[in-house]
Amino acid sequence: MKHSIPTHLLRRVALALTLGTMVTASSAAPMISRLTPPSNPTSAEAVTLARFLPGQRFDLQATVSPDAGASIVGFSFAVDGVRLKPAPNVTSLITSGLNPKLSDGSATPPNTAVVSLRGYSSAVPGVHQLQVTALQSDGQEVTRSGNFEVVGITRGGKVAKNIILLLGDGMGAAHRTAARIMVKGYAQGKAQGRLAMDTFPYTGMVMTASLNSIVTDSAPGMANYVNGNKANNNEEGVFPDDTIDAFDNPRIEYLAEYLHRLKGKTLGIVTSADVFDATPAANAVHTSNRGNGTGIVDQYLDDRQLTGLTVLMGGGRKWFLPNLSDKTSPQAINGSQRRASSDYILPADLVAGWGAAPGAKDPGRDLIADFTAAGYAYVSDKTGMDAAGTPDKLLGLFSYSNMNVAFDKINKRRGMSTVVDDFGFPDQPMLDEMADKALKVLSKNNRNGFYLMIEGASIDKQAHLMDSDRWIEETIEFDRAVKVAQDFAAKHPDTLVIVTADHECAGAAIIGAAAAVMPPSPSAATVATYEAARFPQYSIAADGYPRTTDVPGRMLIGYGANADRYETWLSSDQPTQDSQQPFIASLPLSNHPRTPQLRNAASGYLVTGQVPGTNAVHTATDIPLSAMGRGAALFTGTYDNTDVFFKIGQAVLGGVR
Ligand SMILES: [Zn+2]
């Protein structure tokens, strides 16, 4: 540790002596309340918080509050003592649109400035010292220091060309186990088969905390894997800041952007959720508000030159349809949810620093037409997806919001259910079918390789709703997509396949089985524990899913992170309502139960929970990660979620021997 006095302090002392002034409370130096990237350079643990791959871009930013009556008139950033020469247009000084409170909870003083240097990068591995110096209008200077690390890459191995990351949202160990019990069966203590993800040769455990909580949500939960840094809950691809604008936050370059810029790789995103949802967006979109759907879907298209977006498939058509109605009406006549209030216009310095599209507040935009004009084939159902062949680029939007779940899609295909008709989308593809199509499109012009993220979104959404049968079948569907990726990697050995989750959801636990009578009586006494649980047996149809989940002695699930619910220990014919669905009041699905507290309220028994609200919540429990293919051996052990990014970086840039 060095103890030399910085020259600017010596200057200030000299100035004070010259003028004969004294430093008093009223003339205290301006205060720097935040320096970005976040760091803790005095930490005894010596954990470097912010880490980047060589050349990976990120924004430097500071929040500076001047003395009363003064203002900030200049600033500079320095790395390792060398002042950065800010290129024209990559600095900004924001003095309006600030949050009323600073990060420490105190009121934001007048004239507080947020100063930025956009799109910085360093190619030099190691821990670097970061300094910001701000100059106040009365000549006083203030400096704050932090650090960040550039993680070096070991060269000379065989590199991974393609990366497929399959993310089972909310999928903890219990979700995987339950899917295996249901679809493979156990006898005499042994599983009668393995999930595709069980057969991956390398498995690790991942710590899932976000920047501001031990319990993450899906936005930082995904983003940390693909930019290497912790983010606050609800924020994706950015560090937190002190401005109100949700799209101007300091950016961190995503894996897709980094690999597209340096290696020409393309990006595919496949999800069973609405494509604006946190997990898909946290691969390509930079915002501190995961709920800003209009701007999120616009940025997919407008910044495709940064990400290499080639495939985008899932639900969420409501964000792509032009809002033709009265802009103040709660629901547009065609189902559009586009609003100026969830759209963006980027500040000029961000546009210049990143080469990003400036954006526009355009609720009337026909985004499907704009995708088509940009060369994307557009498909709206499974029949259209199959008929599209292998286009160069593909947009698939199969429902207004989140797609229906496997349980209901499969029962529709079997002629046993009209739930997907109730939602208005009778012909939705399964996740494995979407994955197969995405791999064909991405493989078509694949000189440089691709990064494909495939999300099984409703493992999480149905676990929140404590609809056990639906999330178990959702995990089965997800594993079928894993098999598609596994088969692709078997044919293309320069592919790395990773299967993991962003966090555990609901504290799910397999607590036993129903006593072997049908129907089970809705009470706690129904739960057969230990040896009384035996080995639940399901009959699997040719389509790969159980003929029914309501078998005698069926597996029973408990929740450790639950809200109140009524439990019958049987599957529910109707899914619980999805509040993101437009037209919910007018469709037949308005008959579906609105919450787990209303589902089976007449026939079930009350299971009281520990958390407020109507849904189960995420937990902080570590989650499993399985890997196969080129570089998979890097993924053993117990590690932080941000470590995954650097392991991918090693596999892709340096390779493995
Ligand atoms: Zn969730």
XYZ file of C-alpha atoms and ligand atoms in Angstrom:
658
model
C 0.000 0.000 0.000
C 1.391 3.383 -1.014
C 0.953 6.470 1.149
C 2.036 9.246 -1.171
C -0.150 12.360 -1.200
C -1.840 12.912 -4.569
C -0.606 16.042 -6.332
C -4.076 17.543 -6.579
C -4.314 17.513 -2.767
C -0.908 19.150 -2.494
C -2.143 21.770 -4.947
C -5.240 22.373 -2.872
C -3.199 22.747 0.332
C -0.906 25.136 -1.485
C -3.891 27.113 -2.750
C -5.397 27.310 0.745
C -2.101 28.500 2.209
C -1.730 31.095 -0.533
C -5.217 32.495 -0.025
C -5.126 32.149 3.723
C -8.439 30.311 3.725
C -9.524 27.506 5.979
C -11.391 24.424 4.897
C -14.769 24.550 6.644
C -17.937 22.516 6.405
C -19.514 25.019 4.048
C -16.619 24.771 1.626
C -16.188 20.999 1.788
C -15.043 19.383 -1.392
C -17.646 18.055 -3.803
C -18.729 14.491 -3.096
C -18.421 11.512 -5.446
C -21.169 9.181 -4.291
C -20.745 6.522 -6.983
C -17.940 5.290 -9.192
C -18.763 2.728 -11.900
C -17.847 -0.072 -12.406
C -18.693 -0.847 -8.783
C -15.708 -1.914 -6.753
C -14.418 -2.279 -3.246
C -10.682 -1.613 -3.502
C -10.234 -1.631 0.267
C -11.872 -5.022 0.704
C -9.755 -7.254 2.887
C -11.062 -10.169 0.875
C -9.369 -8.755 -2.214
C -12.316 -9.771 -4.348
C -12.301 -7.728 -7.506
C -15.939 -7.065 -8.185
C -15.904 -5.905 -11.813
C -14.136 -8.211 -14.271
C -13.929 -8.139 -18.045
C -12.464 -10.169 -20.872
C -9.606 -8.527 -22.778
C -11.053 -5.779 -24.961
C -14.594 -6.187 -23.612
C -16.262 -2.779 -23.583
C -17.912 -1.107 -20.601
C -18.825 2.392 -19.476
C -17.022 4.401 -16.803
C -19.301 6.655 -14.797
C -19.350 8.742 -11.618
C -21.986 10.675 -9.702
C -20.598 13.949 -8.347
C -22.443 16.323 -6.018
C -21.007 19.856 -5.782
C -21.154 22.201 -2.819
C -24.237 24.377 -2.515
C -24.177 27.090 -5.162
C -21.372 25.427 -7.088
C -21.366 23.181 -10.135
C -19.145 20.526 -11.703
C -17.189 22.105 -14.553
C -14.777 19.352 -15.520
C -13.847 15.763 -14.896
C -11.493 13.071 -16.052
C -11.006 9.356 -15.661
C -7.631 7.713 -15.175
C -6.601 4.056 -15.303
C -3.403 3.042 -13.502
C -2.571 6.729 -13.080
C -2.794 7.533 -16.778
C -5.492 10.049 -17.636
C -7.817 8.696 -20.347
C -8.141 10.963 -23.310
C -11.858 11.061 -23.844
C -12.536 10.975 -27.550
C -15.066 13.535 -28.761
C -18.668 12.596 -28.027
C -17.900 9.816 -25.563
C -18.254 11.904 -22.443
C -21.408 13.296 -20.940
C -22.409 15.372 -17.974
C -26.020 14.751 -17.012
C -27.505 17.239 -14.591
C -31.192 16.608 -15.166
C -33.333 13.510 -14.838
C -31.667 12.335 -11.653
C -33.131 10.060 -9.062
C -34.323 12.045 -6.043
C -32.121 9.921 -3.806
C -28.498 8.888 -4.119
C -27.313 5.313 -3.638
C -26.719 5.934 0.081
C -30.356 7.024 0.509
C -29.592 10.712 1.025
C -31.376 13.374 -1.011
C -29.642 14.234 -4.280
C -28.060 17.708 -3.882
C -28.770 20.392 -6.501
C -26.462 20.387 -9.536
C -25.436 16.774 -8.961
C -23.774 15.560 -12.149
C -23.496 12.085 -13.640
C -20.382 11.961 -15.800
C -19.569 9.174 -18.234
C -16.899 7.821 -20.515
C -18.621 5.360 -22.803
C -17.309 2.205 -24.395
C -13.990 1.908 -22.563
C -11.948 -1.281 -22.822
C -8.548 -2.607 -21.821
C -6.603 -5.444 -23.386
C -4.112 -5.706 -20.503
C -4.794 -8.562 -18.063
C -4.623 -7.843 -14.352
C -6.213 -5.621 -11.722
C -6.348 -1.973 -12.792
C -6.787 1.101 -10.627
C -9.576 3.429 -11.740
C -9.792 7.072 -10.700
C -12.257 9.813 -11.429
C -11.356 13.441 -10.751
C -14.007 16.163 -10.782
C -13.434 19.904 -10.824
C -15.864 22.244 -9.085
C -16.649 25.749 -10.319
C -14.643 27.281 -7.427
C -11.544 25.342 -8.403
C -11.821 22.564 -5.828
C -11.044 19.080 -7.092
C -12.143 15.735 -5.745
C -10.977 12.226 -6.608
C -12.362 8.769 -5.964
C -10.663 5.485 -6.694
C -11.819 2.000 -7.518
C -10.588 -0.968 -9.454
C -11.522 -3.553 -12.045
C -9.859 -6.620 -13.480
C -9.165 -7.787 -17.005
C -9.139 -11.576 -16.914
C -6.401 -13.061 -19.055
C -6.918 -15.859 -21.562
C -4.533 -18.784 -21.941
C -3.897 -19.296 -25.662
C -2.993 -22.348 -27.650
C -5.815 -24.823 -27.136
C -8.625 -26.028 -29.372
C -11.294 -23.346 -29.313
C -15.054 -23.699 -29.162
C -16.653 -22.295 -32.302
C -20.306 -22.508 -31.260
C -21.805 -21.975 -27.822
C -25.250 -23.244 -26.849
C -26.444 -22.146 -23.416
C -29.675 -23.795 -22.312
C -31.221 -22.001 -19.383
C -33.967 -23.719 -17.444
C -35.373 -20.710 -15.661
C -35.771 -21.420 -11.951
C -34.492 -24.988 -12.437
C -32.914 -26.228 -9.235
C -31.832 -29.753 -8.418
C -35.383 -30.696 -7.363
C -36.811 -29.683 -10.737
C -34.299 -31.883 -12.517
C -34.934 -34.800 -10.167
C -38.713 -34.534 -10.477
C -38.519 -34.580 -14.284
C -36.274 -37.655 -14.152
C -38.609 -39.504 -11.766
C -41.612 -38.724 -13.937
C -40.223 -39.411 -17.402
C -37.665 -42.150 -16.702
C -39.006 -43.871 -13.583
C -37.129 -45.493 -10.723
C -37.130 -49.109 -9.576
C -35.328 -50.711 -6.650
C -33.519 -47.447 -6.017
C -32.178 -46.949 -9.515
C -33.277 -44.476 -12.163
C -34.444 -46.416 -15.194
C -32.931 -43.870 -17.518
C -31.240 -40.478 -17.581
C -32.305 -37.061 -18.689
C -30.191 -35.734 -21.545
C -28.694 -33.191 -19.146
C -27.807 -36.005 -16.720
C -25.526 -37.518 -19.363
C -23.297 -34.439 -19.698
C -19.780 -35.349 -18.549
C -19.091 -32.266 -16.388
C -21.253 -30.756 -13.655
C -20.701 -27.877 -11.265
C -22.609 -25.884 -8.674
C -23.322 -22.208 -9.266
C -23.744 -19.430 -6.692
C -26.513 -17.186 -7.964
C -26.492 -13.920 -5.953
C -26.981 -10.595 -7.735
C -25.213 -7.291 -7.063
C -27.766 -6.216 -4.467
C -29.222 -9.441 -3.044
C -28.510 -13.053 -2.193
C -31.760 -13.752 -4.103
C -31.572 -12.806 -7.766
C -34.266 -12.370 -10.352
C -33.876 -13.496 -13.933
C -32.423 -10.240 -15.312
C -29.047 -10.281 -13.531
C -29.418 -14.067 -13.227
C -28.941 -14.377 -16.996
C -26.823 -11.279 -17.658
C -24.015 -12.324 -15.304
C -23.408 -15.449 -17.439
C -23.004 -13.398 -20.579
C -21.165 -10.280 -19.447
C -19.254 -11.465 -16.393
C -20.549 -8.857 -13.970
C -23.031 -8.625 -11.133
C -26.077 -6.449 -11.752
C -28.893 -5.241 -9.543
C -32.165 -7.128 -9.617
C -34.411 -6.151 -12.546
C -31.397 -4.759 -14.462
C -29.807 -6.397 -17.510
C -26.584 -5.554 -19.353
C -25.925 -2.474 -17.222
C -24.491 -1.244 -13.967
C -26.786 0.730 -11.648
C -26.748 4.527 -11.920
C -28.370 7.626 -10.431
C -30.511 8.730 -13.364
C -34.202 8.070 -13.918
C -33.821 6.996 -17.565
C -33.879 3.175 -17.673
C -31.923 2.939 -20.945
C -28.977 5.287 -20.258
C -27.238 3.164 -17.611
C -23.546 2.307 -17.926
C -23.396 -0.604 -20.338
C -21.420 -3.828 -20.175
C -20.740 -5.533 -23.485
C -22.565 -8.858 -23.812
C -20.968 -12.098 -24.966
C -22.983 -11.856 -28.199
C -21.794 -8.287 -28.867
C -18.194 -9.081 -27.963
C -18.050 -12.212 -30.103
C -19.884 -10.583 -33.001
C -17.489 -7.612 -32.965
C -14.289 -9.632 -32.565
C -15.143 -12.947 -34.231
C -18.171 -12.328 -36.437
C -20.290 -14.814 -34.508
C -24.069 -14.625 -34.755
C -26.716 -14.685 -32.019
C -29.798 -16.839 -31.607
C -32.402 -16.452 -28.863
C -35.122 -19.049 -28.311
C -37.526 -18.890 -25.396
C -40.910 -20.199 -24.340
C -41.507 -16.822 -22.651
C -42.456 -13.500 -24.146
C -39.242 -12.460 -25.937
C -39.145 -9.195 -23.942
C -38.795 -11.224 -20.733
C -35.688 -10.889 -18.584
C -33.810 -14.008 -19.640
C -33.936 -13.506 -23.420
C -33.425 -9.733 -23.152
C -30.425 -10.164 -20.852
C -28.472 -11.496 -23.837
C -28.845 -8.475 -26.097
C -30.655 -5.534 -24.504
C -29.284 -2.976 -22.037
C -31.771 -1.557 -19.534
C -32.222 -1.042 -15.823
C -35.922 -1.906 -16.107
C -36.712 -5.395 -17.377
C -40.347 -4.345 -17.739
C -39.801 -1.823 -20.558
C -41.096 -4.149 -23.256
C -41.472 -1.692 -26.132
C -37.892 -0.444 -25.943
C -36.547 -3.942 -25.287
C -37.996 -5.466 -28.450
C -37.048 -2.380 -30.484
C -33.444 -2.711 -29.327
C -33.309 -6.341 -30.503
C -33.791 -5.104 -34.060
C -32.154 -1.693 -33.909
C -28.890 -2.953 -32.376
C -28.679 -6.149 -34.447
C -25.459 -4.802 -35.978
C -23.964 -4.940 -32.457
C -25.304 -8.373 -31.471
C -25.476 -10.267 -34.748
C -29.066 -11.257 -33.956
C -30.050 -13.943 -36.460
C -32.784 -15.950 -34.737
C -35.404 -14.649 -32.291
C -38.216 -17.027 -31.335
C -40.775 -17.150 -28.556
C -43.935 -15.346 -27.504
C -44.510 -11.629 -27.175
C -46.219 -10.509 -30.371
C -48.055 -7.836 -28.364
C -44.859 -5.726 -28.303
C -44.410 -5.972 -32.089
C -47.902 -4.920 -33.197
C -48.424 -1.213 -33.870
C -50.471 0.554 -31.244
C -53.306 1.886 -33.369
C -55.649 2.912 -30.610
C -55.887 5.825 -28.273
C -52.420 5.872 -26.700
C -53.932 6.272 -23.249
C -56.234 3.277 -23.477
C -55.128 0.334 -21.365
C -55.283 -2.058 -24.263
C -54.932 -1.368 -27.937
C -57.552 -2.826 -30.243
C -55.184 -5.320 -31.905
C -53.575 -6.561 -28.684
C -50.614 -4.204 -28.971
C -48.924 -3.319 -25.689
C -46.551 -0.814 -27.301
C -46.344 2.383 -25.263
C -44.133 5.454 -25.441
C -43.642 5.093 -21.689
C -41.805 1.751 -22.089
C -39.769 2.881 -25.118
C -36.443 4.735 -25.273
C -34.318 7.433 -26.816
C -30.627 7.046 -25.959
C -28.384 9.947 -24.922
C -26.011 11.086 -27.673
C -22.835 10.059 -25.837
C -24.096 6.483 -25.501
C -25.018 6.357 -29.189
C -21.574 7.673 -30.150
C -19.616 5.570 -27.669
C -21.209 2.278 -28.648
C -22.401 2.813 -32.202
C -25.871 2.079 -30.877
C -29.131 3.003 -32.556
C -30.550 6.177 -30.968
C -34.065 4.760 -30.630
C -37.382 6.562 -30.873
C -40.601 6.720 -28.902
C -42.779 5.082 -31.514
C -45.732 3.108 -30.136
C -47.217 3.080 -33.644
C -44.223 1.194 -35.079
C -44.969 -2.022 -36.969
C -41.983 -3.952 -35.676
C -42.797 -7.187 -37.508
C -42.755 -5.235 -40.789
C -39.429 -3.670 -39.779
C -37.930 -7.107 -38.989
C -39.164 -8.376 -42.347
C -37.688 -5.357 -44.145
C -34.376 -6.121 -42.410
C -34.331 -9.599 -43.979
C -35.895 -11.766 -41.273
C -38.424 -14.380 -42.304
C -41.419 -14.086 -39.976
C -43.424 -17.075 -38.744
C -46.398 -17.032 -36.404
C -47.118 -20.713 -35.695
C -45.583 -24.184 -35.922
C -46.985 -24.819 -39.397
C -45.388 -21.582 -40.618
C -42.124 -22.417 -38.860
C -41.964 -25.822 -40.557
C -42.865 -24.316 -43.951
C -40.242 -21.569 -43.690
C -37.401 -23.961 -44.535
C -34.025 -22.538 -43.542
C -34.044 -18.756 -44.025
C -30.952 -16.603 -43.419
C -32.628 -14.920 -40.453
C -35.769 -15.843 -38.550
C -38.308 -14.120 -36.294
C -40.936 -16.390 -34.721
C -43.663 -14.956 -32.463
C -46.036 -17.712 -31.458
C -48.345 -15.953 -28.980
C -49.173 -12.514 -27.609
C -47.162 -12.977 -24.415
C -45.658 -16.056 -22.769
C -46.248 -19.198 -24.804
C -48.466 -21.895 -23.389
C -46.736 -24.582 -21.396
C -45.884 -28.116 -22.496
C -48.669 -29.636 -20.388
C -51.321 -27.706 -22.343
C -49.603 -27.798 -25.755
C -49.213 -31.581 -25.583
C -52.768 -32.128 -24.399
C -53.955 -30.017 -27.359
C -51.929 -32.180 -29.766
C -53.532 -35.233 -28.179
C -57.000 -33.719 -28.613
C -57.492 -33.690 -24.845
C -57.531 -29.969 -24.087
C -58.584 -26.639 -25.564
C -56.455 -24.452 -23.294
C -54.178 -23.226 -26.100
C -57.305 -22.423 -28.126
C -58.551 -20.358 -25.182
C -55.340 -18.344 -25.425
C -55.918 -17.912 -29.171
C -52.806 -19.786 -30.360
C -53.708 -23.408 -31.155
C -50.560 -24.228 -33.175
C -47.544 -23.382 -30.991
C -44.256 -25.271 -31.418
C -42.555 -27.147 -28.584
C -39.215 -25.836 -27.285
C -37.248 -28.708 -28.859
C -38.834 -27.978 -32.238
C -37.849 -24.308 -31.940
C -34.317 -25.311 -30.883
C -33.972 -27.581 -33.900
C -35.092 -24.817 -36.267
C -32.791 -22.262 -34.617
C -29.775 -24.558 -35.020
C -30.568 -25.095 -38.703
C -30.786 -21.339 -39.351
C -27.652 -20.529 -37.337
C -25.732 -23.346 -39.076
C -26.620 -22.106 -42.532
C -23.965 -19.398 -42.866
C -21.753 -20.536 -40.034
C -18.187 -19.715 -41.022
C -17.541 -17.911 -37.724
C -19.789 -19.769 -35.300
C -22.719 -18.703 -33.166
C -23.985 -18.224 -29.645
C -27.470 -19.646 -29.037
C -29.451 -19.198 -25.815
C -32.432 -21.523 -25.351
C -34.687 -20.825 -22.390
C -37.215 -23.116 -20.758
C -38.985 -20.161 -19.204
C -42.024 -21.643 -17.556
C -40.170 -24.056 -15.299
C -39.877 -20.852 -13.282
C -43.265 -19.352 -14.089
C -45.163 -22.508 -13.123
C -43.021 -23.014 -10.018
C -43.996 -19.480 -8.968
C -47.605 -20.618 -9.347
C -46.842 -23.855 -7.479
C -48.425 -25.812 -10.352
C -46.233 -28.883 -9.898
C -47.401 -30.928 -12.880
C -46.898 -28.016 -15.242
C -43.340 -27.215 -14.195
C -42.333 -30.867 -14.191
C -43.574 -31.306 -17.769
C -41.909 -27.990 -18.616
C -38.615 -29.469 -17.399
C -39.237 -32.544 -19.546
C -39.805 -30.274 -22.568
C -36.628 -28.357 -21.729
C -34.647 -31.593 -21.546
C -35.882 -32.522 -25.012
C -34.351 -29.250 -26.235
C -31.165 -30.227 -24.387
C -31.170 -33.452 -26.401
C -31.415 -31.455 -29.651
C -28.375 -29.389 -28.630
C -26.534 -32.520 -27.513
C -27.129 -34.205 -30.874
C -25.917 -31.066 -32.675
C -22.732 -31.000 -30.587
C -22.128 -34.694 -31.267
C -22.013 -33.828 -34.993
C -20.099 -30.562 -34.430
C -17.461 -31.282 -31.775
C -16.272 -27.659 -31.779
C -19.488 -26.801 -29.915
C -19.744 -26.081 -26.178
C -23.131 -26.898 -24.602
C -24.037 -25.595 -21.144
C -27.238 -26.484 -19.267
C -28.045 -24.521 -16.159
C -30.528 -22.182 -14.459
C -30.401 -18.566 -13.366
C -31.644 -19.372 -9.836
C -33.815 -21.844 -8.009
C -37.535 -21.075 -7.847
C -40.015 -21.845 -5.067
C -37.825 -23.949 -2.798
C -39.296 -26.948 -4.568
C -38.850 -30.322 -2.905
C -39.985 -33.843 -3.707
C -41.585 -34.709 -0.383
C -42.903 -38.150 -1.251
C -45.861 -39.584 -3.122
C -49.601 -39.839 -2.806
C -50.969 -42.785 -0.932
C -51.877 -45.206 -3.717
C -55.548 -44.383 -4.003
C -57.228 -42.209 -6.610
C -58.234 -39.546 -6.203
C -55.966 -38.691 -3.245
C -57.752 -36.831 -0.495
C -56.641 -33.214 -0.221
C -54.908 -33.215 3.134
C -51.429 -33.430 4.565
C -52.175 -37.007 5.608
C -52.207 -37.901 1.899
C -48.439 -37.502 1.655
C -46.712 -40.867 1.820
C -43.164 -40.290 3.072
C -39.980 -42.347 3.171
C -40.572 -45.997 2.185
C -44.319 -45.380 1.909
C -43.578 -43.180 -1.120
C -42.222 -46.227 -3.010
C -41.393 -45.437 -6.666
C -44.066 -43.421 -8.517
C -44.663 -44.874 -11.975
C -45.881 -42.863 -14.946
C -46.770 -44.226 -18.359
C -44.932 -42.312 -21.081
C -46.629 -41.812 -24.449
C -44.870 -41.858 -27.831
C -44.702 -38.055 -27.741
C -42.323 -38.317 -24.775
C -44.676 -37.006 -22.093
C -46.711 -38.873 -19.432
C -50.163 -39.979 -20.597
C -51.457 -38.497 -17.361
C -49.760 -37.180 -14.266
C -52.699 -38.248 -12.099
C -51.513 -41.800 -11.489
C -52.014 -43.675 -8.234
C -49.073 -43.031 -5.940
C -48.095 -39.899 -7.874
C -45.069 -37.858 -6.865
C -45.905 -34.965 -4.515
C -44.100 -31.657 -4.366
C -43.750 -29.288 -1.412
C -42.488 -25.711 -1.470
C -40.156 -24.001 0.957
C -40.621 -20.495 -0.446
C -44.366 -20.495 -0.887
C -47.325 -18.220 -0.545
C -50.661 -19.646 0.552
C -52.277 -22.085 -1.847
C -55.078 -24.621 -1.946
C -53.813 -28.102 -2.711
C -55.742 -31.069 -4.130
C -52.661 -33.188 -4.988
C -54.063 -33.553 -8.506
C -53.217 -31.827 -11.765
C -55.275 -28.802 -12.715
C -57.085 -28.895 -16.073
C -56.729 -25.159 -16.402
C -53.509 -23.204 -16.046
C -53.513 -20.312 -13.624
C -53.950 -17.001 -15.431
C -51.041 -15.138 -16.934
C -51.499 -11.474 -16.150
C -49.309 -10.494 -19.103
C -51.826 -11.842 -21.601
C -53.829 -9.169 -23.439
C -57.589 -9.640 -23.732
C -57.602 -11.612 -20.493
C -61.038 -10.311 -19.607
C -62.649 -11.296 -22.888
C -61.107 -14.673 -23.700
C -62.338 -17.999 -22.331
C -59.205 -18.028 -20.221
C -60.892 -15.509 -17.956
C -62.446 -18.644 -16.459
C -59.010 -19.940 -15.470
C -58.043 -19.478 -11.825
C -56.464 -16.094 -11.265
C -54.016 -17.089 -8.509
C -52.862 -20.219 -6.649
C -55.019 -18.979 -3.769
C -58.138 -19.107 -5.906
C -57.200 -22.331 -7.716
C -59.005 -25.239 -6.032
C -60.240 -22.951 -3.263
C -63.459 -24.989 -3.078
C -61.988 -28.494 -3.282
C -58.474 -28.230 -1.838
C -56.998 -27.767 1.606
C -55.129 -24.645 2.561
C -51.341 -24.845 2.698
C -50.139 -21.680 4.339
C -46.902 -20.114 3.208
C -44.126 -17.943 4.519
C -44.007 -15.208 1.905
C -46.455 -12.394 1.167
C -48.377 -12.171 -2.088
C -49.893 -14.994 -4.094
C -46.817 -16.622 -5.658
C -43.844 -18.652 -4.510
C -40.523 -16.800 -4.791
C -36.959 -17.423 -5.922
C -34.428 -18.783 -3.452
C -30.686 -18.292 -2.969
C -29.897 -22.003 -3.220
C -26.982 -22.954 -5.484
C -28.060 -24.502 -8.779
C -26.469 -27.257 -10.881
C -24.708 -26.626 -14.198
C -23.894 -29.377 -16.679
C -21.567 -29.037 -19.661
C -20.493 -31.089 -22.669
C -18.397 -30.501 -25.752
C -15.393 -28.261 -26.403
C -14.267 -26.643 -23.143
C -16.774 -28.462 -20.940
C -14.073 -29.603 -18.499
C -13.754 -25.993 -17.304
C -17.149 -26.205 -15.624
C -16.489 -28.505 -12.652
C -16.466 -27.312 -9.045
C -18.420 -24.660 -7.171
C -18.174 -21.172 -8.603
C -19.827 -17.795 -8.926
C -22.331 -17.158 -11.693
C -20.031 -14.494 -13.188
C -17.255 -17.118 -13.485
C -19.288 -18.854 -16.188
C -18.639 -15.931 -18.552
C -14.871 -16.227 -18.183
C -14.966 -19.998 -18.598
C -16.882 -19.472 -21.861
C -14.322 -16.815 -22.809
C -11.461 -19.243 -22.214
C -13.184 -21.956 -24.271
C -13.954 -19.609 -27.181
C -10.873 -17.349 -27.253
C -8.066 -19.463 -25.820
C -9.388 -22.946 -26.122
C -8.658 -26.056 -24.128
C -5.901 -28.615 -24.572
Zn -38.990 -16.314 -11.519
